[in-house]
Structure formats: C-alpha cells, structure tokens
CSV table of C-alpha atoms in Angstrom, one decimal:
chain,number,residue,atom,x,y,z
A,1,MET,CA,-41.8,-1.2,-73.2
A,2,ILE,CA,-39.4,-2.7,-75.7
A,3,ILE,CA,-36.5,-0.9,-74.4
A,4,MET,CA,-37.3,-1.9,-70.9
A,5,ALA,CA,-37.4,-5.6,-72.3
A,6,GLY,CA,-33.9,-4.9,-73.9
A,7,GLU,CA,-32.4,-3.4,-70.9
A,8,LYS,CA,-33.6,-6.6,-68.8
A,9,VAL,CA,-32.0,-8.7,-71.2
A,10,ALA,CA,-28.8,-7.2,-71.4
A,11,ASP,CA,-29.2,-6.6,-67.4
A,12,GLY,CA,-29.7,-10.3,-66.9
A,13,ARG,CA,-26.7,-11.6,-69.5
A,14,SER,CA,-24.4,-9.2,-67.6
A,15,ILE,CA,-25.7,-10.6,-64.4
A,16,ARG,CA,-25.0,-14.2,-65.7
A,17,ARG,CA,-21.5,-12.9,-66.6
A,18,TRP,CA,-20.8,-11.9,-63.2
A,19,ARG,CA,-21.8,-14.8,-61.8
A,20,VAL,CA,-19.6,-17.2,-63.8
A,21,THR,CA,-16.7,-15.1,-63.1
A,22,ILE,CA,-17.5,-15.4,-59.3
A,23,SER,CA,-18.0,-18.8,-60.0
A,24,MET,CA,-14.8,-19.4,-61.5
A,25,VAL,CA,-12.8,-17.4,-58.8
A,26,VAL,CA,-14.4,-19.9,-56.2
A,27,ILE,CA,-13.5,-22.9,-57.6
A,28,LEU,CA,-9.7,-21.3,-58.2
A,29,LEU,CA,-9.7,-20.5,-54.6
A,30,ARG,CA,-10.9,-23.8,-53.5
A,31,VAL,CA,-8.7,-25.7,-55.8
A,32,LEU,CA,-5.4,-23.5,-54.1
A,33,ALA,CA,-6.9,-24.5,-50.5
A,34,LEU,CA,-7.0,-27.7,-51.5
A,35,PHE,CA,-3.2,-28.0,-52.7
A,36,ALA,CA,-2.0,-26.2,-50.0
A,37,THR,CA,-3.8,-28.4,-47.0
A,38,ALA,CA,-2.7,-31.4,-49.4
A,39,ALA,CA,0.8,-30.1,-49.7
A,40,ALA,CA,0.9,-29.3,-45.8
A,41,THR,CA,-0.8,-32.8,-44.5
A,42,ILE,CA,1.7,-35.0,-46.6
A,43,VAL,CA,4.9,-32.6,-46.0
A,44,MET,CA,4.2,-33.3,-42.5
A,45,ALA,CA,3.3,-37.0,-42.8
A,46,LEU,CA,6.8,-37.5,-44.0
A,47,ASN,CA,8.5,-35.5,-41.5
A,48,LYS,CA,11.0,-38.0,-40.2
A,49,GLU,CA,14.8,-37.7,-39.8
A,50,LYS,CA,17.4,-39.9,-38.1
A,51,HIS,CA,20.4,-38.5,-36.4
A,52,THR,CA,23.5,-40.8,-35.2
A,53,PHE,CA,25.2,-39.7,-31.7
A,54,ALA,CA,28.5,-40.9,-30.6
A,55,VAL,CA,28.0,-41.5,-27.1
A,56,ALA,CA,31.3,-43.1,-25.9
A,57,THR,CA,34.1,-45.0,-27.0
A,58,ILE,CA,35.0,-48.3,-26.1
A,59,GLY,CA,38.9,-48.9,-27.1
A,60,ASN,CA,38.9,-47.8,-30.6
A,61,THR,CA,35.1,-48.3,-31.1
A,62,PRO,CA,32.6,-45.7,-30.7
A,63,VAL,CA,29.5,-46.4,-29.5
A,64,LYS,CA,26.5,-44.5,-31.6
A,65,ILE,CA,23.0,-44.7,-30.9
A,66,ALA,CA,20.7,-43.5,-33.9
A,67,ILE,CA,17.4,-41.1,-32.8
A,68,THR,CA,14.9,-40.7,-35.4
A,69,ALA,CA,12.5,-37.8,-34.8
A,70,LYS,CA,9.4,-38.8,-36.1
A,71,PHE,CA,6.1,-36.1,-36.6
A,72,GLN,CA,4.0,-38.8,-34.3
A,73,HIS,CA,6.3,-37.8,-31.4
A,74,THR,CA,4.3,-34.3,-30.8
A,75,PRO,CA,0.6,-34.5,-30.6
A,76,ALA,CA,0.4,-31.0,-31.8
A,77,ASN,CA,1.9,-32.4,-35.5
A,78,VAL,CA,-0.6,-35.5,-35.2
A,79,MET,CA,-3.6,-33.3,-35.1
A,80,PHE,CA,-2.0,-31.0,-37.7
A,81,VAL,CA,-1.7,-33.9,-40.2
A,82,ILE,CA,-5.3,-34.9,-39.1
A,83,ALA,CA,-6.7,-31.1,-39.2
A,84,ASN,CA,-5.4,-30.6,-43.1
A,85,GLY,CA,-6.5,-33.9,-44.0
A,86,VAL,CA,-10.2,-32.8,-42.9
A,87,ALA,CA,-9.5,-29.6,-44.7
A,88,THR,CA,-8.4,-31.0,-47.7
A,89,LEU,CA,-11.5,-33.4,-47.9
A,90,HIS,CA,-13.7,-30.4,-46.7
A,91,SER,CA,-12.2,-28.6,-50.2
A,92,LEU,CA,-12.9,-31.6,-52.2
A,93,PHE,CA,-16.4,-32.2,-51.0
A,94,MET,CA,-16.8,-28.3,-51.7
A,95,LEU,CA,-15.9,-28.4,-55.4
A,96,SER,CA,-18.0,-31.7,-56.1
A,97,MET,CA,-20.7,-29.6,-54.5
A,98,LEU,CA,-20.2,-26.9,-57.0
A,99,CYS,CA,-19.9,-28.9,-59.7
A,100,PHE,CA,-23.4,-31.3,-59.0
A,101,VAL,CA,-25.7,-29.2,-57.1
A,102,ARG,CA,-27.2,-26.6,-59.0
A,103,ASP,CA,-29.4,-23.4,-58.2
A,104,LYS,CA,-32.4,-25.1,-58.7
A,105,TYR,CA,-32.1,-27.7,-56.1
A,106,ASP,CA,-30.8,-25.0,-53.7
A,107,PHE,CA,-33.5,-23.7,-51.0
A,108,LYS,CA,-33.0,-20.4,-50.2
A,109,GLY,CA,-29.4,-20.2,-50.5
A,110,LEU,CA,-28.9,-23.1,-47.9
A,111,ARG,CA,-26.1,-24.2,-49.8
A,112,PHE,CA,-24.5,-21.2,-49.1
A,113,LEU,CA,-25.1,-21.1,-45.7
A,114,THR,CA,-23.9,-24.7,-45.4
A,115,ALA,CA,-20.6,-23.8,-47.0
A,116,ALA,CA,-20.1,-20.6,-44.5
A,117,ALA,CA,-20.7,-22.8,-41.6
A,118,LEU,CA,-18.4,-25.4,-42.7
A,119,ASP,CA,-15.6,-23.0,-43.6
A,120,MET,CA,-15.9,-21.7,-40.6
A,121,VAL,CA,-15.3,-24.4,-38.6
A,122,THR,CA,-12.6,-25.6,-41.0
A,123,ILE,CA,-10.8,-22.4,-40.7
A,124,ALA,CA,-10.9,-22.6,-37.0
A,125,VAL,CA,-9.5,-26.1,-36.9
A,126,VAL,CA,-6.9,-25.4,-39.2
A,127,SER,CA,-5.7,-22.2,-37.7
A,128,GLY,CA,-5.6,-23.9,-34.1
A,129,ALA,CA,-3.2,-27.1,-35.7
A,130,ALA,CA,-0.8,-24.3,-37.5
A,131,THR,CA,-0.7,-22.2,-34.5
A,132,ALA,CA,0.1,-25.3,-32.3
A,133,VAL,CA,2.2,-26.3,-34.6
A,134,ALA,CA,4.0,-22.9,-34.7
A,135,PHE,CA,4.7,-22.6,-31.1
A,136,MET,CA,5.5,-26.5,-30.4
A,137,GLY,CA,8.3,-25.5,-32.8
A,138,GLU,CA,9.5,-22.5,-31.1
A,139,VAL,CA,10.2,-24.5,-28.2
A,140,ALA,CA,11.9,-27.1,-30.2
A,141,ARG,CA,14.0,-24.4,-32.0
A,142,ASN,CA,14.9,-22.0,-28.5
A,143,GLY,CA,14.0,-24.4,-26.0
A,144,ASN,CA,12.3,-23.2,-22.7
A,145,SER,CA,15.3,-22.3,-19.9
A,146,HIS,CA,12.2,-21.7,-17.5
A,147,ALA,CA,10.7,-25.5,-17.9
A,148,ARG,CA,14.2,-26.8,-18.4
A,149,TRP,CA,13.5,-28.1,-21.9
A,150,ASN,CA,16.3,-28.1,-24.4
A,151,LYS,CA,16.1,-27.2,-28.0
A,152,VAL,CA,15.7,-30.1,-30.4
A,153,CYS,CA,16.1,-28.4,-33.7
A,154,ASP,CA,20.1,-27.9,-33.4
A,155,ASN,CA,20.2,-32.0,-34.0
A,156,PHE,CA,17.3,-32.6,-36.5
A,157,GLU,CA,17.6,-29.5,-38.2
A,158,ARG,CA,15.8,-30.7,-41.8
A,159,TYR,CA,13.1,-32.3,-39.4
A,160,CYS,CA,12.2,-28.7,-37.9
A,161,ASP,CA,12.5,-27.1,-41.4
A,162,GLN,CA,10.2,-29.4,-42.5
A,163,GLY,CA,7.7,-28.8,-40.4
A,164,SER,CA,8.1,-25.0,-40.8
A,165,GLY,CA,7.1,-25.6,-44.6
A,166,ALA,CA,4.0,-27.6,-43.6
A,167,MET,CA,3.2,-24.8,-41.3
A,168,LEU,CA,3.4,-22.5,-43.9
A,169,ALA,CA,1.3,-24.5,-46.5
A,170,SER,CA,-1.1,-24.7,-43.8
A,171,TYR,CA,-1.4,-20.7,-43.2
A,172,ILE,CA,-1.3,-20.2,-46.7
A,173,GLY,CA,-4.2,-22.7,-47.2
A,174,ILE,CA,-6.1,-20.7,-44.6
A,175,LEU,CA,-6.0,-17.4,-46.2
A,176,PHE,CA,-7.6,-19.0,-49.4
A,177,LEU,CA,-10.4,-20.8,-47.3
A,178,MET,CA,-10.6,-17.3,-45.6
A,179,LEU,CA,-10.9,-15.5,-49.0
A,180,VAL,CA,-13.3,-18.2,-50.5
A,181,ASN,CA,-15.2,-17.8,-47.4
A,182,MET,CA,-15.8,-14.1,-47.7
A,183,LEU,CA,-16.7,-14.4,-51.4
A,184,ASN,CA,-19.3,-17.1,-50.8
A,185,ILE,CA,-21.2,-15.1,-48.0
A,186,PHE,CA,-20.9,-12.1,-50.5
A,187,GLU,CA,-22.5,-14.4,-53.4
A,188,TYR,CA,-25.1,-15.6,-50.4
A,189,GLY,CA,-26.3,-12.1,-50.4
A,190,ARG,CA,-26.5,-11.6,-53.7
A,191,LEU,CA,-27.9,-14.6,-54.7
A,192,ILE,CA,-31.4,-14.3,-52.7
A,193,ASN,CA,-31.9,-11.0,-53.4
A,194,PRO,CA,-34.2,-11.1,-56.5
A,195,SER,CA,-33.4,-7.8,-57.8
A,196,SER,CA,-29.6,-8.5,-58.5
A,197,ASN,CA,-29.7,-12.0,-59.4
A,198,ASN,CA,-32.8,-13.0,-61.1
A,199,PRO,CA,-33.6,-10.1,-63.3
A,200,LEU,CA,-37.3,-12.1,-64.5
A,201,ALA,CA,-38.2,-11.9,-60.5
A,202,ALA,CA,-37.6,-8.0,-60.4
B,1,MET,CA,-56.5,-3.4,-52.0
B,2,ILE,CA,-57.4,-2.4,-48.5
B,3,ILE,CA,-57.0,-6.1,-47.4
B,4,MET,CA,-53.5,-6.6,-49.4
B,5,ALA,CA,-52.5,-3.2,-47.8
B,6,GLY,CA,-53.4,-4.5,-44.3
B,7,GLU,CA,-51.5,-7.7,-44.9
B,8,LYS,CA,-48.5,-5.6,-46.0
B,9,VAL,CA,-48.8,-3.7,-42.6
B,10,ALA,CA,-49.3,-7.0,-40.6
B,11,ASP,CA,-46.1,-8.3,-42.4
B,12,GLY,CA,-44.3,-5.4,-42.1
B,13,ARG,CA,-44.9,-5.7,-38.0
B,14,SER,CA,-44.2,-9.3,-37.9
B,15,ILE,CA,-40.9,-8.8,-39.7
B,16,ARG,CA,-39.9,-6.2,-37.4
B,17,ARG,CA,-40.7,-8.3,-34.6
B,18,TRP,CA,-38.4,-10.7,-36.1
B,19,ARG,CA,-35.8,-8.7,-36.4
B,20,VAL,CA,-35.7,-7.1,-33.3
B,21,THR,CA,-35.6,-10.6,-31.7
B,22,ILE,CA,-32.5,-11.5,-33.8
B,23,SER,CA,-31.0,-8.3,-32.7
B,24,MET,CA,-31.5,-9.2,-29.2
B,25,VAL,CA,-30.1,-12.7,-29.3
B,26,VAL,CA,-27.2,-11.2,-31.5
B,27,ILE,CA,-26.7,-8.7,-28.8
B,28,LEU,CA,-26.8,-11.3,-25.8
B,29,LEU,CA,-24.4,-13.6,-27.9
B,30,ARG,CA,-21.8,-11.0,-28.3
B,31,VAL,CA,-21.9,-10.4,-24.5
B,32,LEU,CA,-21.8,-13.7,-23.8
B,33,ALA,CA,-18.5,-14.0,-25.9
B,34,LEU,CA,-17.0,-10.5,-24.5
B,35,PHE,CA,-17.3,-12.1,-20.9
B,36,ALA,CA,-15.8,-15.6,-22.0
B,37,THR,CA,-12.9,-14.3,-23.6
B,38,ALA,CA,-12.2,-11.3,-20.7
B,39,ALA,CA,-12.4,-13.9,-18.5
B,40,ALA,CA,-9.8,-16.2,-20.3
B,41,THR,CA,-7.3,-13.0,-20.8
B,42,ILE,CA,-7.7,-12.1,-16.5
B,43,VAL,CA,-7.2,-15.6,-15.8
B,44,MET,CA,-4.6,-16.3,-18.0
B,45,ALA,CA,-2.9,-13.0,-17.1
B,46,LEU,CA,-3.0,-13.3,-13.3
B,47,ASN,CA,-1.4,-17.0,-13.8
B,48,LYS,CA,1.5,-17.2,-11.5
B,49,GLU,CA,2.4,-19.9,-9.1
B,50,LYS,CA,5.6,-19.8,-6.4
B,51,HIS,CA,7.1,-23.4,-5.6
B,52,THR,CA,9.5,-23.8,-2.9
B,53,PHE,CA,12.3,-26.5,-3.6
B,54,ALA,CA,14.5,-27.9,-1.0
B,55,VAL,CA,17.8,-28.7,-3.0
B,56,ALA,CA,20.3,-29.5,-0.3
B,57,THR,CA,21.1,-29.4,3.5
B,58,ILE,CA,23.8,-27.8,4.9
B,59,GLY,CA,24.3,-29.0,8.7
B,60,ASN,CA,20.8,-28.4,9.7
B,61,THR,CA,19.7,-25.9,7.5
B,62,PRO,CA,18.0,-26.6,4.3
B,63,VAL,CA,18.6,-24.9,1.5
B,64,LYS,CA,15.3,-23.9,-0.5
B,65,ILE,CA,15.1,-22.2,-3.9
B,66,ALA,CA,11.7,-20.6,-4.6
B,67,ILE,CA,11.1,-21.1,-8.5
B,68,THR,CA,7.9,-18.9,-9.9
B,69,ALA,CA,6.0,-20.2,-12.7
B,70,LYS,CA,4.6,-17.4,-14.7
B,71,PHE,CA,2.2,-17.1,-17.6
B,72,GLN,CA,4.7,-14.9,-19.7
B,73,HIS,CA,7.4,-18.0,-19.5
B,74,THR,CA,5.4,-19.7,-22.2
B,75,PRO,CA,5.4,-17.6,-25.5
B,76,ALA,CA,2.0,-19.4,-26.6
B,77,ASN,CA,0.3,-18.1,-23.1
B,78,VAL,CA,1.4,-14.5,-24.3
B,79,MET,CA,0.0,-14.8,-27.9
B,80,PHE,CA,-3.3,-16.0,-26.0
B,81,VAL,CA,-3.5,-13.2,-23.7
B,82,ILE,CA,-3.0,-11.0,-26.7
B,83,ALA,CA,-5.6,-12.7,-28.8
B,84,ASN,CA,-8.2,-13.0,-26.2
B,85,GLY,CA,-7.7,-9.5,-25.4
B,86,VAL,CA,-8.2,-8.3,-29.3
B,87,ALA,CA,-11.2,-10.5,-29.5
B,88,THR,CA,-12.8,-8.5,-26.1
B,89,LEU,CA,-12.0,-5.3,-27.6
B,90,HIS,CA,-13.6,-6.7,-31.0
B,91,SER,CA,-16.7,-7.7,-28.9
B,92,LEU,CA,-16.9,-4.2,-27.6
B,93,PHE,CA,-16.4,-2.9,-31.0
B,94,MET,CA,-19.2,-4.7,-32.6
B,95,LEU,CA,-21.4,-4.0,-29.7
B,96,SER,CA,-20.9,-0.5,-29.7
B,97,MET,CA,-21.4,-0.8,-33.5
B,98,LEU,CA,-25.0,-2.4,-33.0
B,99,CYS,CA,-25.8,0.4,-31.0
B,100,PHE,CA,-24.8,3.2,-32.9
B,101,VAL,CA,-25.1,2.2,-36.4
B,102,ARG,CA,-28.4,2.3,-37.8
B,103,ASP,CA,-29.6,0.7,-40.9
B,104,LYS,CA,-29.9,3.9,-42.9
B,105,TYR,CA,-26.1,4.3,-42.6
B,106,ASP,CA,-25.8,1.0,-44.0
B,107,PHE,CA,-24.8,0.7,-47.7
B,108,LYS,CA,-25.9,-2.6,-49.1
B,109,GLY,CA,-25.2,-4.7,-46.0
B,110,LEU,CA,-21.2,-3.9,-45.9
B,111,ARG,CA,-22.1,-3.6,-42.1
B,112,PHE,CA,-23.0,-7.3,-41.9
B,113,LEU,CA,-20.0,-8.4,-44.5
B,114,THR,CA,-17.7,-6.3,-42.6
B,115,ALA,CA,-18.8,-8.0,-39.1
B,116,ALA,CA,-18.5,-11.5,-41.1
B,117,ALA,CA,-14.6,-10.8,-42.1
B,118,LEU,CA,-13.8,-9.5,-38.8
B,119,ASP,CA,-15.4,-12.3,-36.9
B,120,MET,CA,-14.0,-15.2,-39.0
B,121,VAL,CA,-10.4,-13.5,-38.2
B,122,THR,CA,-11.4,-13.3,-34.6
B,123,ILE,CA,-12.1,-16.9,-35.0
B,124,ALA,CA,-9.1,-18.0,-36.6
B,125,VAL,CA,-6.7,-15.9,-34.1
B,126,VAL,CA,-8.5,-17.0,-31.0
B,127,SER,CA,-8.8,-20.5,-31.8
B,128,GLY,CA,-5.1,-20.5,-33.0
B,129,ALA,CA,-4.1,-19.2,-29.6
B,130,ALA,CA,-6.1,-21.6,-27.7
B,131,THR,CA,-4.9,-24.7,-29.4
B,132,ALA,CA,-1.7,-23.6,-29.0
B,133,VAL,CA,-2.2,-23.3,-25.0
B,134,ALA,CA,-3.7,-26.5,-24.8
B,135,PHE,CA,-1.2,-28.6,-26.7
B,136,MET,CA,1.6,-26.6,-24.8
B,137,GLY,CA,-0.3,-27.7,-21.4
B,138,GLU,CA,-0.2,-31.3,-22.8
B,139,VAL,CA,3.8,-31.1,-23.0
B,140,ALA,CA,3.5,-29.8,-19.4
B,141,ARG,CA,1.2,-31.9,-17.9
B,142,ASN,CA,2.8,-35.1,-19.7
B,143,GLY,CA,6.1,-33.9,-20.7
B,144,ASN,CA,7.8,-35.3,-24.0
B,145,SER,CA,10.1,-38.3,-23.6
B,146,HIS,CA,11.2,-38.2,-27.2
B,147,ALA,CA,12.7,-34.5,-27.2
B,148,ARG,CA,13.5,-35.2,-23.1
B,149,TRP,CA,11.3,-32.8,-22.0
B,150,ASN,CA,10.2,-33.2,-18.3
B,151,LYS,CA,6.5,-32.6,-17.1
B,152,VAL,CA,6.1,-29.8,-15.4
B,153,CYS,CA,2.8,-29.6,-13.9
B,154,ASP,CA,3.3,-32.3,-10.7
B,155,ASN,CA,4.8,-29.2,-9.4
B,156,PHE,CA,3.0,-26.3,-10.5
B,157,GLU,CA,-0.4,-28.0,-10.3
B,158,ARG,CA,-2.4,-24.6,-9.5
B,159,TYR,CA,-0.4,-23.0,-12.3
B,160,CYS,CA,-1.5,-25.5,-15.0
B,161,ASP,CA,-5.4,-26.1,-13.7
B,162,GLN,CA,-5.5,-22.0,-14.0
B,163,GLY,CA,-4.1,-22.0,-17.4
B,164,SER,CA,-6.5,-25.0,-18.4
B,165,GLY,CA,-9.4,-22.6,-17.2
B,166,ALA,CA,-8.6,-20.2,-19.3
B,167,MET,CA,-8.2,-22.3,-22.5
B,168,LEU,CA,-12.1,-23.5,-21.7
B,169,ALA,CA,-12.9,-19.9,-21.2
B,170,SER,CA,-11.2,-19.2,-24.5
B,171,TYR,CA,-13.0,-22.2,-26.5
B,172,ILE,CA,-16.6,-21.3,-25.1
B,173,GLY,CA,-15.8,-17.6,-26.4
B,174,ILE,CA,-15.0,-19.0,-29.7
B,175,LEU,CA,-18.5,-21.0,-29.7
B,176,PHE,CA,-20.3,-17.8,-28.6
B,177,LEU,CA,-18.5,-15.9,-31.7
B,178,MET,CA,-18.9,-18.6,-34.1
B,179,LEU,CA,-23.1,-18.9,-33.3
B,180,VAL,CA,-23.1,-14.9,-33.8
B,181,ASN,CA,-21.1,-15.1,-36.8
B,182,MET,CA,-23.5,-17.5,-38.3
B,183,LEU,CA,-26.6,-15.2,-37.5
B,184,ASN,CA,-25.1,-12.7,-38.5
B,185,ILE,CA,-24.4,-14.1,-41.9
B,186,PHE,CA,-28.0,-15.3,-41.9
B,187,GLU,CA,-29.0,-11.6,-41.5
B,188,TYR,CA,-26.9,-10.1,-44.2
B,189,GLY,CA,-28.8,-12.2,-46.8
B,190,ARG,CA,-32.2,-11.5,-45.2
B,191,LEU,CA,-31.3,-8.0,-45.0
B,192,ILE,CA,-30.9,-7.4,-48.5
B,193,ASN,CA,-33.5,-9.2,-50.0
B,194,PRO,CA,-36.1,-6.5,-50.5
B,195,SER,CA,-38.8,-8.9,-50.6
B,196,SER,CA,-38.7,-10.2,-47.1
B,197,ASN,CA,-37.2,-7.5,-45.0
B,198,ASN,CA,-38.7,-4.2,-46.7
B,199,PRO,CA,-42.3,-5.0,-47.2
B,200,LEU,CA,-42.6,-1.2,-48.9
B,201,ALA,CA,-39.9,-2.2,-51.7
B,202,ALA,CA,-41.5,-5.3,-52.4
C-alpha cells in the first residue's frame, strides 16, 4: 500500500510537470501567433506608395501626376487588416485567459471547448483574408487578360512586396494558431480524463 | 449492490443512446457538408457564359465578336474548385471512417484528434478559397477605379451570379464543417473520459 501511494505521488508529479510543459508551449505559440498577426496588421496598414508619372510635356515643362497606392484601395486589404487585428486581440484575450482563469473555475473543460471554437473561427477568418489578398496580389502582379485588368505592380513594386510580406506573416500566424488549437484539443481530452490528470480521482 | 449494478446498466444504456444520437447528428452534418461543397464545386466548374458584342459595322453587316467568360480565367476560381473538391472527398473519407472504424480499433481517441486536425485544415482551405472568390467577385461587379480595372459583371451577369451561388454553397459547407468539428471535439473529451462513457471502467 505504501508503494502504491508512492507511485501515485510520483505519477502526480510527472503529470504536473507534463502539464506545465504543455502550458509553456501553448503560451509560446500564442505569443508567436500574436506577433505574426500583429506584424501582418501593421505592415499592411502602413502599406502606401507614391509614384510620379510624366504624362505630357508642355514646352520644356514635363507634366507630372502623382498617384498613390494605398491599402484601402482594395477591399480585400481592408478585410485583411481587420481580420489580423481581430486575431491579434484574440491571442491577447486567450493569453489573459491562460493567466487568470485557473482550473478550479473551469466547468468540465468548457474553457478548452470555448478556446477551440474561437480558434477555429479565427483560423477560418484569417485564412480567408490572407488567401483573398494572395489572389488579389496575383491579379495586381500579372493582370488578367481575359478581364482586361492591367498589372499594377510594375509601377508599385514596393507596395506589392509589402503586401506580400504582410500576407506571409499572416500565414505564419495561421500556422501557429493551428498548432495551438491542436495542442488545446489534445489537452482538453487529457483534462477531463481523471485517470491521466488527476491522480487523486483515479 | 444489486441496485448499484442496475443503476450502472441503466447508465450504460442512456450513455449508449446519447452516443448513437450524437453519431447520427455527426453523420447528418457530414452529409450536408458533403452536398454543400459538392454543389459549390459543380456549380463553379460549370460556370461559363458566352456574350456577343457588336464591335463595328461594315456596310450593313455588323461585325460581332463572341467572348466567353470561363471560371478558369480567374485563378481564384480554379483554387475554389480544387478546394471544394478536396473538401467533398474529405467528407466522403470521414463518412467512410465513421462506418468502418469502430471504437475497438481506436487508440486513445486518435481517430477524433485526426478528424479534428483534418477538419481544421479543410475549413481553413475552403474558407480561403471562398473568401478569395468573394473579393474577386467584388472587383468583377464593381471594378476598381484606383487600379483602373473595369467591371465585368455588367456583360456577364449570369456568370457572376453563378459564381456567387457557388460561393454561398461553399460558405454553407464551411458552417456544417465547423459544427461537425465542434461536436467531434466534444465527443473526443467524452470518449476518453472513462467515467462518462464506459460505465464498466468507472
């Protein structure tokens, strides 16, 4: 009986150590997702390029017009900024939940289920925004001869590159969100399984 | 002791009835998701409209050219067809898994975790494709004055409407996939919790 109790205590310790490790990984992944989506939001929101075209010459004076490409000119980019901003707030919210909500306030793992639902919706929305920007960028780079849409990126190269960078950051954020979502679901199963998480209840 | 055993049997029965109900709901949702994404794939893949323009008149003979709008002309639409096709195959695969893989072949709910991962990726990909088509359709309908992209839908109205229909079907499919994903995660927690699912182990 003494040996059994000893085993249980050792078991409890190793389970606690495992759970702390998982929590650390979850926090790290959430912080990385936060940085990635925040970077995507900021890089896209600051995307602006001014280009001066010489349109005619009157006498010896060239007539120039300046055209500015802004992210607001494409609805997909606006949605992208909003979606990545919301994803950043979501990561902040989840991190604060991790810090303030302890297991004893948790009802049957409802915390994990809520996190899974919110993560799923965030992933879907950010993935939608990033993919829309990707295809819009494709038209901007190559044009579309069928619709007679001209390419834009030959004149606004930096603008297009900055948009691509934001898109890449967003996809990296999605990847971290997916990893954290899977870890979270895995932990949900372990949490409400008394034999693996709560040695006293076994 | 006899009363306790009786309670356990009754408990086992009600749990079995609950699990059968959940399984039925999951199958129904998967079938609905299957139909929605299959419809999106087919409607988009058949999207084609021929329009004849009178471009000039030589003598009394009008010179006409026929322009055909096809879904292949927009890369976003091609990705849409592929993504929804893959989502349809995913639903078929999941339904066949539900029919052939029984609990006894399942290792610690790995089946549920795999399903959650595959569902998550499918939701992200289909959401990306549907949103890309949505924003591409917005440009086709309204044009973009900043990029000097003209609207296309004034001449190809049916083409645009059919694309919108496919997009709607795809979003409905995503909704069903999200519901089934949440149910699946919920069931994962219950399955590997011996006290709620396997009365003999409690």
